[in-house]
Short mmCIF file of C-alpha atoms in Angstrom, two decimals:
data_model
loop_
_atom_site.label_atom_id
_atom_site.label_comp_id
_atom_site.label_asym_id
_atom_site.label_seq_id
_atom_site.Cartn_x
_atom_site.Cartn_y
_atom_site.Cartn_z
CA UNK A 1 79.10 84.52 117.18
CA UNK A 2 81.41 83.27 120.27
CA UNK A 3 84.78 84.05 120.27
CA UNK A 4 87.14 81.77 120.66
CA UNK A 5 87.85 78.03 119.74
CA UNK A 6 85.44 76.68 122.84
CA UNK A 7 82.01 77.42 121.65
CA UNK A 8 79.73 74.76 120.24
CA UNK A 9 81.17 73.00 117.27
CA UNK A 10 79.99 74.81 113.80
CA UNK A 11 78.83 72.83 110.71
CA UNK A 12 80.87 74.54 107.44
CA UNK A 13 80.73 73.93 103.81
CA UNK A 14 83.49 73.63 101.41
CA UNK A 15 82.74 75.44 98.53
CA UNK A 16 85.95 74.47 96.00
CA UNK A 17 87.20 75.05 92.58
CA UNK A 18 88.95 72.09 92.14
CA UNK A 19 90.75 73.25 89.45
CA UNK A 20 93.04 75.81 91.83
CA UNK A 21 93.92 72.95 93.85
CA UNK A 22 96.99 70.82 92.76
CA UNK A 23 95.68 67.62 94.71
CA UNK A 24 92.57 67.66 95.70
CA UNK A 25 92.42 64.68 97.70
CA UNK A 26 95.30 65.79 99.87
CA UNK A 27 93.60 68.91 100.37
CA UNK A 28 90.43 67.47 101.14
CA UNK A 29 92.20 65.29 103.76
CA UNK A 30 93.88 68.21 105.45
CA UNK A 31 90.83 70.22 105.78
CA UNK A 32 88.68 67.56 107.20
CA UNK A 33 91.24 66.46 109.77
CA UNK A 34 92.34 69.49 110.98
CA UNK A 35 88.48 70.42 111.68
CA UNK A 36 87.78 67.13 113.62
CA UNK A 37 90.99 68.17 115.75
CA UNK A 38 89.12 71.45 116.48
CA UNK A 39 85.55 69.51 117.52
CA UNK A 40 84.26 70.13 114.24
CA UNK A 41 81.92 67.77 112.26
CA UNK A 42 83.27 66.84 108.88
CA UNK A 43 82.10 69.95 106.52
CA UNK A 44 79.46 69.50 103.43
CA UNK A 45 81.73 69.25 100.09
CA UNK A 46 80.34 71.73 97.12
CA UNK A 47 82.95 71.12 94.17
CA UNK A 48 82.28 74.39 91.40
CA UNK A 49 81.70 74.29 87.79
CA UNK A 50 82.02 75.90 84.93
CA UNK A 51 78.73 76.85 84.47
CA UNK A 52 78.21 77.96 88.39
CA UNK A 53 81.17 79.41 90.44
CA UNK A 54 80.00 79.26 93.43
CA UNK A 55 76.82 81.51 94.46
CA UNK A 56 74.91 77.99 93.92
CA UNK A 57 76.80 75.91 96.02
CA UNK A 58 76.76 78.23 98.46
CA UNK A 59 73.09 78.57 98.55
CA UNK A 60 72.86 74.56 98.93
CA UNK A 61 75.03 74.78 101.82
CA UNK A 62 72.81 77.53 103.54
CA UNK A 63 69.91 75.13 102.98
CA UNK A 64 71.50 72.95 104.51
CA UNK A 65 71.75 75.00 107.90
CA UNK A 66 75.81 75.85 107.88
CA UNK A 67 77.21 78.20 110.42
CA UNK A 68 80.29 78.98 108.05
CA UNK A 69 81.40 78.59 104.50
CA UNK A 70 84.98 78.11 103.33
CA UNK A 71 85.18 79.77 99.80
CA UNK A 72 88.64 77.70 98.51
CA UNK A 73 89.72 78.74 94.84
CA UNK A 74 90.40 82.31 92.99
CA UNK A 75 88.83 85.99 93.13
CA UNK A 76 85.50 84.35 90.82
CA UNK A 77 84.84 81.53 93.80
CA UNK A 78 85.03 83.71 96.49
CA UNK A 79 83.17 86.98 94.90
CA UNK A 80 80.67 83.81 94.41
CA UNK A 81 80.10 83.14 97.99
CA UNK A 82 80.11 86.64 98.71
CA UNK A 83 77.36 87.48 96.66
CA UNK A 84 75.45 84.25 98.22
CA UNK A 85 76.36 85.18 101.67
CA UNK A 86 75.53 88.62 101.68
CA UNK A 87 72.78 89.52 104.17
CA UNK A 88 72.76 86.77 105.99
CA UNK A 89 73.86 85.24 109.58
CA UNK A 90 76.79 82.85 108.13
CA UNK A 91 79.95 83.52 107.86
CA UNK A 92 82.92 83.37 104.93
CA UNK A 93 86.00 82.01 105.57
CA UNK A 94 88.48 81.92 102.85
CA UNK A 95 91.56 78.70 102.28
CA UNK A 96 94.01 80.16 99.97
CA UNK A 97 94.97 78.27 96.97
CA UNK A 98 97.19 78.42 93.52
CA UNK A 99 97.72 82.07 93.44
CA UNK A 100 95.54 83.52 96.25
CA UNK A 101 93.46 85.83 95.59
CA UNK A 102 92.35 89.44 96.29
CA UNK A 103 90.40 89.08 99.94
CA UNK A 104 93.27 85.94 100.82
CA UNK A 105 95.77 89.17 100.32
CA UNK A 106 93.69 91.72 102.46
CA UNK A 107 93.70 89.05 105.02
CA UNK A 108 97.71 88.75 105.06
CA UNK A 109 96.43 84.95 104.20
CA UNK A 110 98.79 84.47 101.02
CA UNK A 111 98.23 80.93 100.03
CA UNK A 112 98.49 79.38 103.78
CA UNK A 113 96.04 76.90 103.75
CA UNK A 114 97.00 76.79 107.98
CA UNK A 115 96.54 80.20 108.74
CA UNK A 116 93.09 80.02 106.61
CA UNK A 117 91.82 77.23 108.73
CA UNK A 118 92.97 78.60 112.26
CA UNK A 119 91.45 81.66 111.23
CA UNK A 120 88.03 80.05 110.68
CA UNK A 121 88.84 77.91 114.25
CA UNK A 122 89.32 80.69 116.19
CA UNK A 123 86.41 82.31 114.89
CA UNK A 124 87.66 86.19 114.96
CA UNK A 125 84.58 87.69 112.78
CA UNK A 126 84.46 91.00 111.61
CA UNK A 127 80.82 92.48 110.18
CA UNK A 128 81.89 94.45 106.91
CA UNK A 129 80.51 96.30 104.47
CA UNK A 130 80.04 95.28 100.65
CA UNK A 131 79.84 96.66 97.28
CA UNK A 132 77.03 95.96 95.16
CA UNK A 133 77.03 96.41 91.35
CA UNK A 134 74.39 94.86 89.26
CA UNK A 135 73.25 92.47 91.94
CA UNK A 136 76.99 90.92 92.47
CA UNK A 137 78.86 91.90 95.60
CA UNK A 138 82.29 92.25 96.08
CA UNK A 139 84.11 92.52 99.45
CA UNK A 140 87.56 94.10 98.54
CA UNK A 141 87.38 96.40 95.00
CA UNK A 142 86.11 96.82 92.05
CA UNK A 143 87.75 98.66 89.00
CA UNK A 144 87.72 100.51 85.79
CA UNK A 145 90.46 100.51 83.52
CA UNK A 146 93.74 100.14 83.80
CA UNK A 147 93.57 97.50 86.76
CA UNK A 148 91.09 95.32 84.78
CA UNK A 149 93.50 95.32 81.59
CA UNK A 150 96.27 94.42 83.89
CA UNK A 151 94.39 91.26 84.85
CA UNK A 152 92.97 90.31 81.02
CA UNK A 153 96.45 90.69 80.14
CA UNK A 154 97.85 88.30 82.76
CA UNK A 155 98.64 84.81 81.74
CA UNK A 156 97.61 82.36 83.88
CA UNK A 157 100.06 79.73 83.08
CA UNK A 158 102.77 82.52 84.62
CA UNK A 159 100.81 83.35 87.51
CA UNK A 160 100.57 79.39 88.39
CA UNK A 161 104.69 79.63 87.70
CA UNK A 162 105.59 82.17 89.64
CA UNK A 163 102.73 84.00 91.43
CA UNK A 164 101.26 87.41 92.25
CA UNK A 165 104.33 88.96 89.92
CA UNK A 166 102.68 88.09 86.90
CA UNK A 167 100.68 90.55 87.20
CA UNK A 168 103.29 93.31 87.03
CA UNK A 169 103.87 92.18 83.04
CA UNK A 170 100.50 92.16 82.34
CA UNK A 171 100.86 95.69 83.68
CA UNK A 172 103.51 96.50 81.67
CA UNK A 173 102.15 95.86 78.23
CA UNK A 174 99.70 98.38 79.51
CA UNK A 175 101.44 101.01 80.91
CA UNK A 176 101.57 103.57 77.69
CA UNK A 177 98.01 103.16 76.54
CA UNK A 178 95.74 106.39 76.23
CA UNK A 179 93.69 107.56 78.96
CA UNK A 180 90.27 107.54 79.55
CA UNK A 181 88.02 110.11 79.66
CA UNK A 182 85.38 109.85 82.63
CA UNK A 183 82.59 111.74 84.46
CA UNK A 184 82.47 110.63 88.26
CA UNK A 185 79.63 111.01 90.57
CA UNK A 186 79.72 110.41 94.15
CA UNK A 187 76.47 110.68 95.90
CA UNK A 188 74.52 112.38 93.13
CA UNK A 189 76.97 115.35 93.34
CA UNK A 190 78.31 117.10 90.49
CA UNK A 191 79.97 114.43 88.52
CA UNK A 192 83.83 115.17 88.43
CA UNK A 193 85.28 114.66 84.81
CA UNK A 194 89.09 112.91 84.83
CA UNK A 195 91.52 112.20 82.11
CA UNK A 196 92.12 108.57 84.45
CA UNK A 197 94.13 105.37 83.21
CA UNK A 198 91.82 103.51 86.17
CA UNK A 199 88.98 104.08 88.94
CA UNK A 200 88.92 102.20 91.69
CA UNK A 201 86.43 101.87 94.17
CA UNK A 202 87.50 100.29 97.31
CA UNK A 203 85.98 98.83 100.77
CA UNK A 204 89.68 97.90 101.69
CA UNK A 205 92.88 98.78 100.53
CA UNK A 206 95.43 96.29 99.31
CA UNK A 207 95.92 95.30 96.15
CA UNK A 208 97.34 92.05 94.66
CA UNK A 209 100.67 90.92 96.11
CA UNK A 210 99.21 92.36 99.51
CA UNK A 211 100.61 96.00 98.11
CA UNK A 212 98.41 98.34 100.04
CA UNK A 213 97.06 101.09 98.13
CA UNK A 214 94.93 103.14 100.02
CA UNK A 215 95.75 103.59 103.61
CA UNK A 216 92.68 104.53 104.97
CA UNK A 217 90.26 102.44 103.53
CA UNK A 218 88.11 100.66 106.73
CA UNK A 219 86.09 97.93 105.81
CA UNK A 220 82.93 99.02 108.06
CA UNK A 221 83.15 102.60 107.96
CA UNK A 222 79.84 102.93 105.59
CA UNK A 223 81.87 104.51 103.15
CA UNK A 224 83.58 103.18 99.48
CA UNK A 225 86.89 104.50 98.90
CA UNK A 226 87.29 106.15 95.76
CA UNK A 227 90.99 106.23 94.33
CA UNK A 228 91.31 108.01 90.41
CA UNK A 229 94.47 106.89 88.85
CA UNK A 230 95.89 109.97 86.35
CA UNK A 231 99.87 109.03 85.47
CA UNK A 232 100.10 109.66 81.58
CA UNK A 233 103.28 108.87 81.34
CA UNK A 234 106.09 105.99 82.26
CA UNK A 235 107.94 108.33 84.66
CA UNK A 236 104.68 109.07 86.01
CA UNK A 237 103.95 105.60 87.08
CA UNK A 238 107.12 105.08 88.40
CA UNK A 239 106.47 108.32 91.44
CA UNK A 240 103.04 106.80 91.82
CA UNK A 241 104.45 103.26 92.42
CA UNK A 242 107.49 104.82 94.39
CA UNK A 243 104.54 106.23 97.23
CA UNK A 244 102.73 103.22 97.37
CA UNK A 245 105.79 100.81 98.04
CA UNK A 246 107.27 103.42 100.62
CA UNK A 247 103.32 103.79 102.02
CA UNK A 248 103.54 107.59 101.80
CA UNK A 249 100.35 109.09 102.91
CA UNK A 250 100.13 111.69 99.71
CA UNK A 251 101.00 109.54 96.37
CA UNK A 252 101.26 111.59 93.32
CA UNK A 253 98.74 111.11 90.27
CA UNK A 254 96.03 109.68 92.70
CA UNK A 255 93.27 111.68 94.18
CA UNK A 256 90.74 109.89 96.62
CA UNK A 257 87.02 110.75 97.60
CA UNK A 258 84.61 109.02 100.10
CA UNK A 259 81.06 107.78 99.07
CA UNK A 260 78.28 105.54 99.48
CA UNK A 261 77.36 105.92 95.58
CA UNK A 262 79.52 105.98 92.78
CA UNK A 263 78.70 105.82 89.33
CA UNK A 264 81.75 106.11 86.73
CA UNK A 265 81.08 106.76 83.07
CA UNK A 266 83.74 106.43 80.86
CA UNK A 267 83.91 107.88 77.36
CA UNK A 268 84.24 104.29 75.55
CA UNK A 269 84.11 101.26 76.66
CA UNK A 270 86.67 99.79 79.26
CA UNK A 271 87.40 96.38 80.57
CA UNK A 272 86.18 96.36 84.48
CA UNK A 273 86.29 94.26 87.43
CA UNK A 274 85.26 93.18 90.60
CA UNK A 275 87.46 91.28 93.27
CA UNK A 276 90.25 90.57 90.98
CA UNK A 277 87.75 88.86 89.08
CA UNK A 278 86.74 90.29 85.02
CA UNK A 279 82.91 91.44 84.37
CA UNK A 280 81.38 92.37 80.93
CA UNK A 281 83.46 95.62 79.33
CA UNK A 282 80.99 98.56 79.35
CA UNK A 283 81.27 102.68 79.71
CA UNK A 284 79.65 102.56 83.04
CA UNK A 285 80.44 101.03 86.38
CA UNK A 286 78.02 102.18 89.02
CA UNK A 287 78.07 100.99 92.51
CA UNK A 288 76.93 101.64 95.95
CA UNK A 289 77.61 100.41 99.40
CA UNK A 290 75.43 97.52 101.61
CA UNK A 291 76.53 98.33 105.07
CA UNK A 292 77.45 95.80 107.36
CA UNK A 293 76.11 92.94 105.28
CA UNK A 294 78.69 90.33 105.28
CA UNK A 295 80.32 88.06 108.10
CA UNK A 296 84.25 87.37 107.43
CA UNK A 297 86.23 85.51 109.35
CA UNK A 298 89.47 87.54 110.32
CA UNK A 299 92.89 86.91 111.95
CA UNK A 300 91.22 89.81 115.03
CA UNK A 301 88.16 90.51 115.34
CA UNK A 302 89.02 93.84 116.63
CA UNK A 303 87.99 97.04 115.00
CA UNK A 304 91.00 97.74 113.15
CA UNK A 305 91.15 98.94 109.75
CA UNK A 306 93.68 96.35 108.39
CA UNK A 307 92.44 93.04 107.84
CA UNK A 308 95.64 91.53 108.42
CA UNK A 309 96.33 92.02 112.34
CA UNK A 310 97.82 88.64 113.52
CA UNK A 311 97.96 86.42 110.35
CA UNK A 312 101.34 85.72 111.14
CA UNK A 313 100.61 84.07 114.32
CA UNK A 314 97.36 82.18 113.30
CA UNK A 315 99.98 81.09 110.20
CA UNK A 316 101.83 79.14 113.36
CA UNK A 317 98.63 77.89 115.27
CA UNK A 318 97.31 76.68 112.34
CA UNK A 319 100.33 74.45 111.49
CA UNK A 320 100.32 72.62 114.63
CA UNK A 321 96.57 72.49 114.22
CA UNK A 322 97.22 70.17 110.84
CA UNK A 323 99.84 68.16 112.57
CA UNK A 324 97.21 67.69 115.19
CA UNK A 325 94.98 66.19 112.80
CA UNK A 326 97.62 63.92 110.93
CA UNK A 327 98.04 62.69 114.63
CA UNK A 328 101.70 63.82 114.45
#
């Protein structure tokens, strides 16, 4: 794709839960105008549902002929797209509502509906990798454990009161529960056997809250991230927490492997995840890498391994971009 805001105008989709956003016709209006400000047509609308969260409507907007799909609501809507998306030419852009999400966070988007539209303007793309388990795709993590209990136990009336820290007491009423037991292969290898509180297997590193757990996840290297989780205890959780907030490159109670195959068996059944988003419980989670399968629209296209690089600034461009389109 061109870089830069000067190519040929692009025709996007919407895709929206319109229960994330507070007032929809507001945010409707801002979107729209700020895109005709750019030299963009006005994008197709695809509203979600309950019984479809997105993989259909973005399917109807690649009928359609889009260049680029804004995914708009939380870690379900956008895993949606990105299992819809995956393989093919168009890109994902994502417009941060309500609480953000996981891939919003990665992108050091928060809930800035500006800097998610600049982003998308300025069309900075970056060709990434995906998971893949059981035929849905997932562009940041998915987990075993620990980190899905943290987000079943996460009210979502709190986390529309007073954000991302919900989740840390939904982690709390989980922090003394008994391990699990798991056997761990990577790559057909010997499977490794863990007494783990939570697996996660990662294309890119942060977590909610934009906390960035593994430093040297890269989100095209052809390789998952592996991180095991072992603290059995509340002071052990505290050291572990202690390295990731001071971004120490060792962190206690976590060991991490590289591999394009991973298949975690656990020795009951354990609440999992994917994106931030809760699957089916089950004893096994077995995934494996597509490389370079899905277009995202970035704050730099360059080949860095943080997501992140410039959000700030496209935070600022993208303001004036709105104001633009209000005509102010």
């Amino acid at each position: 794709m061109e870089a830069g805001r000067h190519g040929r105008a692009l025709r996007s989709a919407v895709v929206v839960n319109p229960v994330k956003v507070d007032d929809l016709d507001t945010f409707r209006r801002t979107v729209v105008d700020a895109l005709a400000a750019a030299g963009w047509p006005e994008p197709l609308w695809l509203e979600t549902t309950v019984e479809d969260p997105g993989r259909g409507q973005t399917e109807q907007a690649l009928a359609k002929g889009v260049d680029l799909v804004f995914a708009c609501g939380g870690d379900g809507t956008v895993m949606a797209c990105v299992s819809a998306l995956v393989g093919t030419d168009v890109a994902l852009a994502v417009l941060p509502q309500g609480t953000g999400n996981l891939l919003a966070a990665n992108l050091g988007l928060s809930t800035d509906l500006a800097a998610g539209i600049e982003v998308a303007v300025e069309r900075g793309r970056r060709l990434l990798d995906v998971g893949e388990v059981d035929g849905q795709h997932f562009a940041v993590m998915a987990g075993m454990g620990f980190d899905a209990q943290m987000l079943a136990a996460t009210n979502e009336t709190t986390k529309r009161r007073i954000g991302w820290p919900a989740y840390v007491v939904g982690a709390a009423r989980h922090l003394r529960d008994r391990p699990m037991r798991v056997s761990i292969s990577l790559d057909g290898q010997p499977p490794l056997r863990r007494r783990a509180r939570s697996v996660l297997v990662a294309n890119v590193g942060r977590l909610q809250g934009g906390v960035r757990l593994l430093t040297e996840a890269e989100p095209d290297d052809g390789y998952l991230d592996v991180a095991v989780l072992t603290p059995h205890r509340l002071r052990h959780w505290v050291r572990l927490g202690w390295a990731v907030v001071r971004r120490r490159d060792r962190v206690p109670r976590m060991e991490v492997f590289r591999a394009r195959r991973v298949t975690i068996t656990s020795n009951r059944a354990q609440p999992r995840e994917l994106d931030g988003d809760l699957i089916e419980p089950g004893r096994e989670l077995s995934v494996q890498i597509r490389r370079r399968a899905l277009w995202l629209c970035v704050p730099q296209p360059e080949s860095t391994p943080d997501l992140a690089e410039d959000a700030s600034g496209a935070a600022e461009r993208g303001e004036r971009l709105i104001e633009e389109g209000r005509g102010e």
